[in-house]
mmCIF file with all atom_site columns, C-alpha atoms in Angstrom:
data_model
loop_
_atom_site.group_PDB
_atom_site.id
_atom_site.type_symbol
_atom_site.label_atom_id
_atom_site.label_alt_id
_atom_site.label_comp_id
_atom_site.label_asym_id
_atom_site.label_entity_id
_atom_site.label_seq_id
_atom_site.pdbx_PDB_ins_code
_atom_site.Cartn_x
_atom_site.Cartn_y
_atom_site.Cartn_z
_atom_site.occupancy
_atom_site.B_iso_or_equiv
_atom_site.pdbx_formal_charge
_atom_site.auth_seq_id
_atom_site.auth_comp_id
_atom_site.auth_asym_id
_atom_site.auth_atom_id
_atom_site.pdbx_PDB_model_num
ATOM 1   C CA . UNK A 1 1   ? 8.394   -2.665  16.814  1.00 74.00 ? 1   UNK A CA 1
ATOM 2   C CA . UNK A 1 2   ? 7.875   -1.160  13.381  1.00 87.00 ? 2   UNK A CA 1
ATOM 3   C CA . UNK A 1 3   ? 4.573   0.594   13.155  1.00 93.00 ? 3   UNK A CA 1
ATOM 4   C CA . UNK A 1 4   ? 2.712   3.398   11.367  1.00 96.00 ? 4   UNK A CA 1
ATOM 5   C CA . UNK A 1 5   ? -0.090  5.223   13.125  1.00 97.00 ? 5   UNK A CA 1
ATOM 6   C CA . UNK A 1 6   ? -2.665  7.378   11.398  1.00 97.00 ? 6   UNK A CA 1
ATOM 7   C CA . UNK A 1 7   ? -4.804  8.471   14.300  1.00 96.00 ? 7   UNK A CA 1
ATOM 8   C CA . UNK A 1 8   ? -7.351  10.345  12.183  1.00 97.00 ? 8   UNK A CA 1
ATOM 9   C CA . UNK A 1 9   ? -9.848  7.823   10.879  1.00 96.00 ? 9   UNK A CA 1
ATOM 10  C CA . UNK A 1 10  ? -11.986 10.320  8.988   1.00 97.00 ? 10  UNK A CA 1
ATOM 11  C CA . UNK A 1 11  ? -11.755 14.039  8.252   1.00 98.00 ? 11  UNK A CA 1
ATOM 12  C CA . UNK A 1 12  ? -14.439 16.175  6.634   1.00 97.00 ? 12  UNK A CA 1
ATOM 13  C CA . UNK A 1 13  ? -13.687 19.625  5.248   1.00 97.00 ? 13  UNK A CA 1
ATOM 14  C CA . UNK A 1 14  ? -15.358 22.135  3.018   1.00 97.00 ? 14  UNK A CA 1
ATOM 15  C CA . UNK A 1 15  ? -13.786 22.816  -0.354  1.00 97.00 ? 15  UNK A CA 1
ATOM 16  C CA . UNK A 1 16  ? -10.933 25.339  -0.280  1.00 97.00 ? 16  UNK A CA 1
ATOM 17  C CA . UNK A 1 17  ? -10.051 24.577  3.321   1.00 97.00 ? 17  UNK A CA 1
ATOM 18  C CA . UNK A 1 18  ? -6.537  23.420  4.148   1.00 98.00 ? 18  UNK A CA 1
ATOM 19  C CA . UNK A 1 19  ? -6.242  20.004  5.761   1.00 98.00 ? 19  UNK A CA 1
ATOM 20  C CA . UNK A 1 20  ? -3.367  18.126  7.399   1.00 98.00 ? 20  UNK A CA 1
ATOM 21  C CA . UNK A 1 21  ? -3.207  14.356  7.609   1.00 98.00 ? 21  UNK A CA 1
ATOM 22  C CA . UNK A 1 22  ? -1.048  13.035  10.423  1.00 98.00 ? 22  UNK A CA 1
ATOM 23  C CA . UNK A 1 23  ? 1.365   10.125  10.262  1.00 98.00 ? 23  UNK A CA 1
ATOM 24  C CA . UNK A 1 24  ? 3.524   8.892   13.133  1.00 98.00 ? 24  UNK A CA 1
ATOM 25  C CA . UNK A 1 25  ? 5.928   6.012   12.666  1.00 97.00 ? 25  UNK A CA 1
ATOM 26  C CA . UNK A 1 26  ? 8.047   3.756   14.843  1.00 95.00 ? 26  UNK A CA 1
ATOM 27  C CA . UNK A 1 27  ? 11.253  2.067   13.804  1.00 92.00 ? 27  UNK A CA 1
ATOM 28  C CA . UNK A 1 28  ? 14.622  1.296   15.363  1.00 89.00 ? 28  UNK A CA 1
ATOM 29  C CA . UNK A 1 29  ? 16.357  1.519   12.008  1.00 88.00 ? 29  UNK A CA 1
ATOM 30  C CA . UNK A 1 30  ? 18.350  4.602   11.045  1.00 88.00 ? 30  UNK A CA 1
ATOM 31  C CA . UNK A 1 31  ? 17.772  3.936   7.349   1.00 89.00 ? 31  UNK A CA 1
ATOM 32  C CA . UNK A 1 32  ? 14.165  3.840   6.253   1.00 92.00 ? 32  UNK A CA 1
ATOM 33  C CA . UNK A 1 33  ? 11.736  5.266   3.730   1.00 93.00 ? 33  UNK A CA 1
ATOM 34  C CA . UNK A 1 34  ? 8.333   6.823   4.175   1.00 95.00 ? 34  UNK A CA 1
ATOM 35  C CA . UNK A 1 35  ? 5.593   6.939   1.564   1.00 96.00 ? 35  UNK A CA 1
ATOM 36  C CA . UNK A 1 36  ? 2.166   8.442   1.052   1.00 97.00 ? 36  UNK A CA 1
ATOM 37  C CA . UNK A 1 37  ? -0.423  6.833   -1.207  1.00 97.00 ? 37  UNK A CA 1
ATOM 38  C CA . UNK A 1 38  ? -3.885  7.996   -2.219  1.00 97.00 ? 38  UNK A CA 1
ATOM 39  C CA . UNK A 1 39  ? -6.730  5.510   -2.680  1.00 95.00 ? 39  UNK A CA 1
ATOM 40  C CA . UNK A 1 40  ? -9.671  7.131   -4.475  1.00 94.00 ? 40  UNK A CA 1
ATOM 41  C CA . UNK A 1 41  ? -13.094 5.444   -4.569  1.00 90.00 ? 41  UNK A CA 1
ATOM 42  C CA . UNK A 1 42  ? -11.977 3.476   -7.633  1.00 87.00 ? 42  UNK A CA 1
ATOM 43  C CA . UNK A 1 43  ? -9.678  1.534   -5.294  1.00 87.00 ? 43  UNK A CA 1
ATOM 44  C CA . UNK A 1 44  ? -6.290  1.802   -6.990  1.00 89.00 ? 44  UNK A CA 1
ATOM 45  C CA . UNK A 1 45  ? -3.464  3.103   -4.807  1.00 94.00 ? 45  UNK A CA 1
ATOM 46  C CA . UNK A 1 46  ? -1.741  6.100   -6.323  1.00 95.00 ? 46  UNK A CA 1
ATOM 47  C CA . UNK A 1 47  ? 1.829   6.899   -5.267  1.00 95.00 ? 47  UNK A CA 1
ATOM 48  C CA . UNK A 1 48  ? 2.273   10.467  -4.002  1.00 96.00 ? 48  UNK A CA 1
ATOM 49  C CA . UNK A 1 49  ? 5.697   10.766  -2.411  1.00 94.00 ? 49  UNK A CA 1
ATOM 50  C CA . UNK A 1 50  ? 8.734   8.897   -1.117  1.00 93.00 ? 50  UNK A CA 1
ATOM 51  C CA . UNK A 1 51  ? 11.104  10.291  1.490   1.00 93.00 ? 51  UNK A CA 1
ATOM 52  C CA . UNK A 1 52  ? 14.272  8.713   2.907   1.00 91.00 ? 52  UNK A CA 1
ATOM 53  C CA . UNK A 1 53  ? 15.306  9.040   6.529   1.00 92.00 ? 53  UNK A CA 1
ATOM 54  C CA . UNK A 1 54  ? 18.328  11.187  5.750   1.00 91.00 ? 54  UNK A CA 1
ATOM 55  C CA . UNK A 1 55  ? 16.405  13.908  3.965   1.00 88.00 ? 55  UNK A CA 1
ATOM 56  C CA . UNK A 1 56  ? 14.346  16.041  6.317   1.00 85.00 ? 56  UNK A CA 1
ATOM 57  C CA . UNK A 1 57  ? 13.646  18.782  3.833   1.00 85.00 ? 57  UNK A CA 1
ATOM 58  C CA . UNK A 1 58  ? 9.993   19.558  3.459   1.00 86.00 ? 58  UNK A CA 1
ATOM 59  C CA . UNK A 1 59  ? 8.557   19.120  0.025   1.00 87.00 ? 59  UNK A CA 1
ATOM 60  C CA . UNK A 1 60  ? 5.878   20.950  -1.901  1.00 89.00 ? 60  UNK A CA 1
ATOM 61  C CA . UNK A 1 61  ? 4.171   19.738  -5.030  1.00 90.00 ? 61  UNK A CA 1
ATOM 62  C CA . UNK A 1 62  ? 1.390   22.009  -6.184  1.00 94.00 ? 62  UNK A CA 1
ATOM 63  C CA . UNK A 1 63  ? -1.272  22.015  -3.474  1.00 95.00 ? 63  UNK A CA 1
ATOM 64  C CA . UNK A 1 64  ? 0.423   19.151  -1.625  1.00 96.00 ? 64  UNK A CA 1
ATOM 65  C CA . UNK A 1 65  ? 3.162   19.535  0.965   1.00 95.00 ? 65  UNK A CA 1
ATOM 66  C CA . UNK A 1 66  ? 4.881   17.163  3.335   1.00 95.00 ? 66  UNK A CA 1
ATOM 67  C CA . UNK A 1 67  ? 6.513   17.885  6.687   1.00 95.00 ? 67  UNK A CA 1
ATOM 68  C CA . UNK A 1 68  ? 9.036   15.268  7.821   1.00 95.00 ? 68  UNK A CA 1
ATOM 69  C CA . UNK A 1 69  ? 10.291  15.615  11.406  1.00 94.00 ? 69  UNK A CA 1
ATOM 70  C CA . UNK A 1 70  ? 12.545  12.887  12.743  1.00 93.00 ? 70  UNK A CA 1
ATOM 71  C CA . UNK A 1 71  ? 12.486  14.415  16.225  1.00 93.00 ? 71  UNK A CA 1
ATOM 72  C CA . UNK A 1 72  ? 8.797   13.568  16.532  1.00 95.00 ? 72  UNK A CA 1
ATOM 73  C CA . UNK A 1 73  ? 8.815   10.581  14.125  1.00 96.00 ? 73  UNK A CA 1
ATOM 74  C CA . UNK A 1 74  ? 6.178   12.243  12.011  1.00 96.00 ? 74  UNK A CA 1
ATOM 75  C CA . UNK A 1 75  ? 5.586   12.638  8.302   1.00 96.00 ? 75  UNK A CA 1
ATOM 76  C CA . UNK A 1 76  ? 2.500   14.799  7.922   1.00 97.00 ? 76  UNK A CA 1
ATOM 77  C CA . UNK A 1 77  ? 0.739   15.635  4.685   1.00 97.00 ? 77  UNK A CA 1
ATOM 78  C CA . UNK A 1 78  ? -1.034  18.923  4.019   1.00 97.00 ? 78  UNK A CA 1
ATOM 79  C CA . UNK A 1 79  ? -3.442  19.674  1.204   1.00 97.00 ? 79  UNK A CA 1
ATOM 80  C CA . UNK A 1 80  ? -3.903  23.378  0.579   1.00 97.00 ? 80  UNK A CA 1
ATOM 81  C CA . UNK A 1 81  ? -7.175  24.695  -0.823  1.00 97.00 ? 81  UNK A CA 1
ATOM 82  C CA . UNK A 1 82  ? -8.761  21.242  -0.876  1.00 97.00 ? 82  UNK A CA 1
ATOM 83  C CA . UNK A 1 83  ? -10.964 20.165  -3.757  1.00 97.00 ? 83  UNK A CA 1
ATOM 84  C CA . UNK A 1 84  ? -13.701 17.567  -4.080  1.00 96.00 ? 84  UNK A CA 1
ATOM 85  C CA . UNK A 1 85  ? -11.351 15.434  -6.190  1.00 96.00 ? 85  UNK A CA 1
ATOM 86  C CA . UNK A 1 86  ? -9.083  15.130  -3.149  1.00 97.00 ? 86  UNK A CA 1
ATOM 87  C CA . UNK A 1 87  ? -11.708 12.949  -1.479  1.00 97.00 ? 87  UNK A CA 1
ATOM 88  C CA . UNK A 1 88  ? -10.031 9.593   -0.917  1.00 97.00 ? 88  UNK A CA 1
ATOM 89  C CA . UNK A 1 89  ? -8.376  7.393   1.680   1.00 96.00 ? 89  UNK A CA 1
ATOM 90  C CA . UNK A 1 90  ? -4.768  8.393   2.263   1.00 97.00 ? 90  UNK A CA 1
ATOM 91  C CA . UNK A 1 91  ? -2.218  5.880   3.505   1.00 97.00 ? 91  UNK A CA 1
ATOM 92  C CA . UNK A 1 92  ? 1.160   6.500   5.068   1.00 97.00 ? 92  UNK A CA 1
ATOM 93  C CA . UNK A 1 93  ? 3.646   3.624   4.822   1.00 96.00 ? 93  UNK A CA 1
ATOM 94  C CA . UNK A 1 94  ? 7.097   2.695   6.112   1.00 95.00 ? 94  UNK A CA 1
ATOM 95  C CA . UNK A 1 95  ? 9.852   0.637   4.533   1.00 92.00 ? 95  UNK A CA 1
ATOM 96  C CA . UNK A 1 96  ? 12.720  -0.198  6.892   1.00 83.00 ? 96  UNK A CA 1
ATOM 97  C CA . UNK A 1 97  ? 16.014  -2.029  6.618   1.00 75.00 ? 97  UNK A CA 1
ATOM 98  C CA . UNK A 1 98  ? 15.026  -4.971  8.770   1.00 70.00 ? 98  UNK A CA 1
ATOM 99  C CA . UNK A 1 99  ? 11.760  -5.447  6.922   1.00 71.00 ? 99  UNK A CA 1
ATOM 100 C CA . UNK A 1 100 ? 13.188  -6.037  3.493   1.00 73.00 ? 100 UNK A CA 1
ATOM 101 C CA . UNK A 1 101 ? 11.303  -4.309  0.748   1.00 83.00 ? 101 UNK A CA 1
ATOM 102 C CA . UNK A 1 102 ? 7.785   -4.673  2.074   1.00 89.00 ? 102 UNK A CA 1
ATOM 103 C CA . UNK A 1 103 ? 5.674   -1.701  3.085   1.00 93.00 ? 103 UNK A CA 1
ATOM 104 C CA . UNK A 1 104 ? 4.118   -1.409  6.516   1.00 94.00 ? 104 UNK A CA 1
ATOM 105 C CA . UNK A 1 105 ? 0.953   0.635   6.182   1.00 95.00 ? 105 UNK A CA 1
ATOM 106 C CA . UNK A 1 106 ? -1.053  2.744   8.561   1.00 96.00 ? 106 UNK A CA 1
ATOM 107 C CA . UNK A 1 107 ? -4.797  2.184   8.715   1.00 94.00 ? 107 UNK A CA 1
ATOM 108 C CA . UNK A 1 108 ? -5.489  5.176   6.495   1.00 95.00 ? 108 UNK A CA 1
ATOM 109 C CA . UNK A 1 109 ? -7.366  8.456   6.814   1.00 97.00 ? 109 UNK A CA 1
ATOM 110 C CA . UNK A 1 110 ? -10.628 8.931   4.922   1.00 97.00 ? 110 UNK A CA 1
ATOM 111 C CA . UNK A 1 111 ? -10.778 12.515  3.645   1.00 98.00 ? 111 UNK A CA 1
ATOM 112 C CA . UNK A 1 112 ? -14.125 13.892  2.540   1.00 98.00 ? 112 UNK A CA 1
ATOM 113 C CA . UNK A 1 113 ? -14.149 17.242  0.794   1.00 97.00 ? 113 UNK A CA 1
ATOM 114 C CA . UNK A 1 114 ? -17.597 18.742  0.393   1.00 96.00 ? 114 UNK A CA 1
ATOM 115 C CA . UNK A 1 115 ? -18.858 21.695  -1.583  1.00 93.00 ? 115 UNK A CA 1
ATOM 116 C CA . UNK B 2 1   ? 3.278   2.776   -20.524 1.00 56.00 ? 1   UNK B CA 1
ATOM 117 C CA . UNK B 2 2   ? 0.917   0.235   -19.031 1.00 84.00 ? 2   UNK B CA 1
ATOM 118 C CA . UNK B 2 3   ? 0.587   0.004   -15.282 1.00 93.00 ? 3   UNK B CA 1
ATOM 119 C CA . UNK B 2 4   ? 0.116   -3.049  -13.088 1.00 95.00 ? 4   UNK B CA 1
ATOM 120 C CA . UNK B 2 5   ? -2.897  -5.063  -14.151 1.00 96.00 ? 5   UNK B CA 1
ATOM 121 C CA . UNK B 2 6   ? -4.857  -7.627  -12.159 1.00 97.00 ? 6   UNK B CA 1
ATOM 122 C CA . UNK B 2 7   ? -7.552  -10.111 -13.037 1.00 96.00 ? 7   UNK B CA 1
ATOM 123 C CA . UNK B 2 8   ? -10.300 -10.762 -12.335 1.00 97.00 ? 8   UNK B CA 1
ATOM 124 C CA . UNK B 2 9   ? -11.424 -7.428  -10.916 1.00 96.00 ? 9   UNK B CA 1
ATOM 125 C CA . UNK B 2 10  ? -14.102 -9.187  -8.894  1.00 97.00 ? 10  UNK B CA 1
ATOM 126 C CA . UNK B 2 11  ? -14.427 -12.783 -7.815  1.00 97.00 ? 11  UNK B CA 1
ATOM 127 C CA . UNK B 2 12  ? -17.290 -14.338 -5.906  1.00 98.00 ? 12  UNK B CA 1
ATOM 128 C CA . UNK B 2 13  ? -16.788 -17.893 -4.753  1.00 97.00 ? 13  UNK B CA 1
ATOM 129 C CA . UNK B 2 14  ? -18.285 -20.400 -2.393  1.00 97.00 ? 14  UNK B CA 1
ATOM 130 C CA . UNK B 2 15  ? -16.592 -21.411 0.822   1.00 97.00 ? 15  UNK B CA 1
ATOM 131 C CA . UNK B 2 16  ? -14.266 -24.334 0.235   1.00 97.00 ? 16  UNK B CA 1
ATOM 132 C CA . UNK B 2 17  ? -13.505 -23.582 -3.414  1.00 98.00 ? 17  UNK B CA 1
ATOM 133 C CA . UNK B 2 18  ? -10.048 -22.709 -4.720  1.00 98.00 ? 18  UNK B CA 1
ATOM 134 C CA . UNK B 2 19  ? -9.364  -19.361 -6.417  1.00 98.00 ? 19  UNK B CA 1
ATOM 135 C CA . UNK B 2 20  ? -6.545  -17.992 -8.530  1.00 98.00 ? 20  UNK B CA 1
ATOM 136 C CA . UNK B 2 21  ? -5.746  -14.303 -8.746  1.00 98.00 ? 21  UNK B CA 1
ATOM 137 C CA . UNK B 2 22  ? -3.466  -12.965 -11.439 1.00 97.00 ? 22  UNK B CA 1
ATOM 138 C CA . UNK B 2 23  ? -1.069  -10.024 -11.541 1.00 97.00 ? 23  UNK B CA 1
ATOM 139 C CA . UNK B 2 24  ? 0.796   -8.541  -14.508 1.00 96.00 ? 24  UNK B CA 1
ATOM 140 C CA . UNK B 2 25  ? 3.540   -6.171  -13.318 1.00 95.00 ? 25  UNK B CA 1
ATOM 141 C CA . UNK B 2 26  ? 4.894   -3.131  -15.098 1.00 94.00 ? 26  UNK B CA 1
ATOM 142 C CA . UNK B 2 27  ? 7.272   -4.231  -17.851 1.00 92.00 ? 27  UNK B CA 1
ATOM 143 C CA . UNK B 2 28  ? 10.850  -4.247  -16.615 1.00 89.00 ? 28  UNK B CA 1
ATOM 144 C CA . UNK B 2 29  ? 9.932   -4.386  -12.926 1.00 91.00 ? 29  UNK B CA 1
ATOM 145 C CA . UNK B 2 30  ? 11.756  -7.290  -11.320 1.00 90.00 ? 30  UNK B CA 1
ATOM 146 C CA . UNK B 2 31  ? 10.100  -7.065  -7.915  1.00 91.00 ? 31  UNK B CA 1
ATOM 147 C CA . UNK B 2 32  ? 6.480   -8.017  -7.328  1.00 94.00 ? 32  UNK B CA 1
ATOM 148 C CA . UNK B 2 33  ? 4.420   -7.856  -4.131  1.00 95.00 ? 33  UNK B CA 1
ATOM 149 C CA . UNK B 2 34  ? 1.045   -9.118  -2.964  1.00 97.00 ? 34  UNK B CA 1
ATOM 150 C CA . UNK B 2 35  ? -0.934  -7.333  -0.252  1.00 97.00 ? 35  UNK B CA 1
ATOM 151 C CA . UNK B 2 36  ? -4.361  -7.911  1.253   1.00 97.00 ? 36  UNK B CA 1
ATOM 152 C CA . UNK B 2 37  ? -6.766  -5.160  2.279   1.00 95.00 ? 37  UNK B CA 1
ATOM 153 C CA . UNK B 2 38  ? -9.674  -6.114  4.470   1.00 92.00 ? 38  UNK B CA 1
ATOM 154 C CA . UNK B 2 39  ? -12.677 -3.814  4.543   1.00 86.00 ? 39  UNK B CA 1
ATOM 155 C CA . UNK B 2 40  ? -11.844 -0.503  6.190   1.00 79.00 ? 40  UNK B CA 1
ATOM 156 C CA . UNK B 2 41  ? -8.300  -1.525  7.042   1.00 81.00 ? 41  UNK B CA 1
ATOM 157 C CA . UNK B 2 42  ? -4.791  -0.868  5.846   1.00 85.00 ? 42  UNK B CA 1
ATOM 158 C CA . UNK B 2 43  ? -2.822  -3.154  3.613   1.00 93.00 ? 43  UNK B CA 1
ATOM 159 C CA . UNK B 2 44  ? -1.182  -6.311  4.946   1.00 95.00 ? 44  UNK B CA 1
ATOM 160 C CA . UNK B 2 45  ? 1.901   -7.666  3.202   1.00 95.00 ? 45  UNK B CA 1
ATOM 161 C CA . UNK B 2 46  ? 1.620   -11.237 1.919   1.00 96.00 ? 46  UNK B CA 1
ATOM 162 C CA . UNK B 2 47  ? 4.637   -12.098 -0.244  1.00 95.00 ? 47  UNK B CA 1
ATOM 163 C CA . UNK B 2 48  ? 7.492   -10.538 -2.206  1.00 92.00 ? 48  UNK B CA 1
ATOM 164 C CA . UNK B 2 49  ? 9.090   -11.864 -5.405  1.00 91.00 ? 49  UNK B CA 1
ATOM 165 C CA . UNK B 2 50  ? 12.497  -10.917 -6.712  1.00 88.00 ? 50  UNK B CA 1
ATOM 166 C CA . UNK B 2 51  ? 12.466  -12.330 -10.205 1.00 89.00 ? 51  UNK B CA 1
ATOM 167 C CA . UNK B 2 52  ? 10.795  -15.707 -9.826  1.00 88.00 ? 52  UNK B CA 1
ATOM 168 C CA . UNK B 2 53  ? 12.086  -16.444 -6.327  1.00 89.00 ? 53  UNK B CA 1
ATOM 169 C CA . UNK B 2 54  ? 10.269  -15.428 -3.169  1.00 88.00 ? 54  UNK B CA 1
ATOM 170 C CA . UNK B 2 55  ? 12.724  -14.256 -0.505  1.00 86.00 ? 55  UNK B CA 1
ATOM 171 C CA . UNK B 2 56  ? 9.942   -13.108 1.791   1.00 89.00 ? 56  UNK B CA 1
ATOM 172 C CA . UNK B 2 57  ? 6.763   -15.141 2.277   1.00 90.00 ? 57  UNK B CA 1
ATOM 173 C CA . UNK B 2 58  ? 6.314   -14.063 5.872   1.00 90.00 ? 58  UNK B CA 1
ATOM 174 C CA . UNK B 2 59  ? 2.881   -12.528 5.354   1.00 93.00 ? 59  UNK B CA 1
ATOM 175 C CA . UNK B 2 60  ? 1.083   -15.555 3.934   1.00 95.00 ? 60  UNK B CA 1
ATOM 176 C CA . UNK B 2 61  ? -1.589  -16.223 6.586   1.00 93.00 ? 61  UNK B CA 1
ATOM 177 C CA . UNK B 2 62  ? -1.787  -19.994 6.231   1.00 93.00 ? 62  UNK B CA 1
ATOM 178 C CA . UNK B 2 63  ? -0.699  -22.915 4.078   1.00 94.00 ? 63  UNK B CA 1
ATOM 179 C CA . UNK B 2 64  ? -3.891  -22.447 2.065   1.00 97.00 ? 64  UNK B CA 1
ATOM 180 C CA . UNK B 2 65  ? -2.202  -19.458 0.455   1.00 97.00 ? 65  UNK B CA 1
ATOM 181 C CA . UNK B 2 66  ? 0.500   -19.883 -2.167  1.00 97.00 ? 66  UNK B CA 1
ATOM 182 C CA . UNK B 2 67  ? 1.959   -17.815 -4.971  1.00 97.00 ? 67  UNK B CA 1
ATOM 183 C CA . UNK B 2 68  ? 4.200   -18.296 -7.928  1.00 95.00 ? 68  UNK B CA 1
ATOM 184 C CA . UNK B 2 69  ? 5.786   -16.143 -10.556 1.00 95.00 ? 69  UNK B CA 1
ATOM 185 C CA . UNK B 2 70  ? 6.924   -16.991 -14.053 1.00 86.00 ? 70  UNK B CA 1
ATOM 186 C CA . UNK B 2 71  ? 10.252  -15.367 -14.819 1.00 77.00 ? 71  UNK B CA 1
ATOM 187 C CA . UNK B 2 72  ? 9.942   -11.647 -14.260 1.00 78.00 ? 72  UNK B CA 1
ATOM 188 C CA . UNK B 2 73  ? 6.361   -11.403 -15.406 1.00 90.00 ? 73  UNK B CA 1
ATOM 189 C CA . UNK B 2 74  ? 3.004   -12.740 -14.357 1.00 95.00 ? 74  UNK B CA 1
ATOM 190 C CA . UNK B 2 75  ? 2.304   -13.869 -10.818 1.00 97.00 ? 75  UNK B CA 1
ATOM 191 C CA . UNK B 2 76  ? -0.564  -15.995 -9.553  1.00 97.00 ? 76  UNK B CA 1
ATOM 192 C CA . UNK B 2 77  ? -1.850  -15.994 -5.980  1.00 98.00 ? 77  UNK B CA 1
ATOM 193 C CA . UNK B 2 78  ? -3.791  -19.148 -5.147  1.00 98.00 ? 78  UNK B CA 1
ATOM 194 C CA . UNK B 2 79  ? -6.081  -19.567 -2.183  1.00 98.00 ? 79  UNK B CA 1
ATOM 195 C CA . UNK B 2 80  ? -7.206  -23.134 -1.535  1.00 98.00 ? 80  UNK B CA 1
ATOM 196 C CA . UNK B 2 81  ? -10.347 -24.117 0.365   1.00 98.00 ? 81  UNK B CA 1
ATOM 197 C CA . UNK B 2 82  ? -11.430 -20.510 0.717   1.00 98.00 ? 82  UNK B CA 1
ATOM 198 C CA . UNK B 2 83  ? -12.933 -19.306 3.973   1.00 97.00 ? 83  UNK B CA 1
ATOM 199 C CA . UNK B 2 84  ? -15.163 -16.319 4.622   1.00 96.00 ? 84  UNK B CA 1
ATOM 200 C CA . UNK B 2 85  ? -12.314 -14.513 6.383   1.00 95.00 ? 85  UNK B CA 1
ATOM 201 C CA . UNK B 2 86  ? -10.410 -14.565 3.085   1.00 97.00 ? 86  UNK B CA 1
ATOM 202 C CA . UNK B 2 87  ? -12.856 -11.992 1.715   1.00 97.00 ? 87  UNK B CA 1
ATOM 203 C CA . UNK B 2 88  ? -10.797 -8.890  0.954   1.00 97.00 ? 88  UNK B CA 1
ATOM 204 C CA . UNK B 2 89  ? -9.243  -6.891  -1.838  1.00 96.00 ? 89  UNK B CA 1
ATOM 205 C CA . UNK B 2 90  ? -5.985  -8.440  -2.999  1.00 98.00 ? 90  UNK B CA 1
ATOM 206 C CA . UNK B 2 91  ? -3.569  -5.869  -4.353  1.00 97.00 ? 91  UNK B CA 1
ATOM 207 C CA . UNK B 2 92  ? -0.472  -6.465  -6.391  1.00 97.00 ? 92  UNK B CA 1
ATOM 208 C CA . UNK B 2 93  ? 2.424   -4.023  -6.744  1.00 96.00 ? 93  UNK B CA 1
ATOM 209 C CA . UNK B 2 94  ? 5.670   -3.982  -8.674  1.00 94.00 ? 94  UNK B CA 1
ATOM 210 C CA . UNK B 2 95  ? 8.931   -2.060  -8.448  1.00 92.00 ? 95  UNK B CA 1
ATOM 211 C CA . UNK B 2 96  ? 12.246  -1.837  -10.238 1.00 88.00 ? 96  UNK B CA 1
ATOM 212 C CA . UNK B 2 97  ? 14.119  -3.477  -7.347  1.00 72.00 ? 97  UNK B CA 1
ATOM 213 C CA . UNK B 2 98  ? 17.461  -1.802  -7.850  1.00 67.00 ? 98  UNK B CA 1
ATOM 214 C CA . UNK B 2 99  ? 18.893  -4.027  -5.135  1.00 63.00 ? 99  UNK B CA 1
ATOM 215 C CA . UNK B 2 100 ? 18.691  -1.502  -2.355  1.00 68.00 ? 100 UNK B CA 1
ATOM 216 C CA . UNK B 2 101 ? 15.989  -0.331  -0.039  1.00 78.00 ? 101 UNK B CA 1
ATOM 217 C CA . UNK B 2 102 ? 13.367  2.187   -0.965  1.00 84.00 ? 102 UNK B CA 1
ATOM 218 C CA . UNK B 2 103 ? 12.148  1.407   -4.455  1.00 88.00 ? 103 UNK B CA 1
ATOM 219 C CA . UNK B 2 104 ? 8.694   2.834   -5.044  1.00 92.00 ? 104 UNK B CA 1
ATOM 220 C CA . UNK B 2 105 ? 5.956   0.252   -5.431  1.00 94.00 ? 105 UNK B CA 1
ATOM 221 C CA . UNK B 2 106 ? 3.251   0.866   -8.005  1.00 95.00 ? 106 UNK B CA 1
ATOM 222 C CA . UNK B 2 107 ? -0.074  -0.793  -7.374  1.00 96.00 ? 107 UNK B CA 1
ATOM 223 C CA . UNK B 2 108 ? -2.660  -2.467  -9.550  1.00 95.00 ? 108 UNK B CA 1
ATOM 224 C CA . UNK B 2 109 ? -6.425  -1.957  -9.221  1.00 94.00 ? 109 UNK B CA 1
ATOM 225 C CA . UNK B 2 110 ? -6.873  -5.037  -7.062  1.00 96.00 ? 110 UNK B CA 1
ATOM 226 C CA . UNK B 2 111 ? -9.115  -8.105  -7.097  1.00 97.00 ? 111 UNK B CA 1
ATOM 227 C CA . UNK B 2 112 ? -12.111 -7.977  -4.808  1.00 97.00 ? 112 UNK B CA 1
ATOM 228 C CA . UNK B 2 113 ? -12.679 -11.492 -3.458  1.00 98.00 ? 113 UNK B CA 1
ATOM 229 C CA . UNK B 2 114 ? -15.957 -12.388 -1.807  1.00 97.00 ? 114 UNK B CA 1
ATOM 230 C CA . UNK B 2 115 ? -16.338 -15.794 -0.186  1.00 97.00 ? 115 UNK B CA 1
ATOM 231 C CA . UNK B 2 116 ? -19.957 -16.751 0.465   1.00 96.00 ? 116 UNK B CA 1
#
């Protein structure tokens, strides 16, 4: 079965704390892509990152970093020195060979960053 | 350049009425997708267009749901005889569709549908 699990429903942190959002996926395919999207209160999904299954290098973009580990089927997302503007729902998604081009989403993690 | 646009942004309708939701993809994007997001949940795939054909309609929940696309531009999602369980945000996305797997999908702001 192809599935994405985001076990953390809601996380609250104080500004400047680091926070990690977990994503665990299931797929039998050897070729697949993983994505993270941010959904701020305005509702529009904002693309953050795409990673293919053959590239396990971690990636850093400013305060954002991603840790992809095929051994544990995880693609975790860390925000360093969180800010109030990071408050949003974050979705992890999977695109796999047998599923065509559609995205299979996790249920999302609501991140609240408070002053 | 302009992103994906959707209209209306909000739609309130009575149970049993038909509704049409519109999506304008990013110019040059040949692939177009419809997803549904129920309150507090993740996104569920509905249908995928490649050009104006729909190779994957597997997510349409019932025959009350249909969609069409004109060329490589506007798409309309139609829900007939709406039911209260159809209440959700309907999101449209588009991508370049280079022919392989993995093209990034860019999303519109969504249409919030409320069925009374």
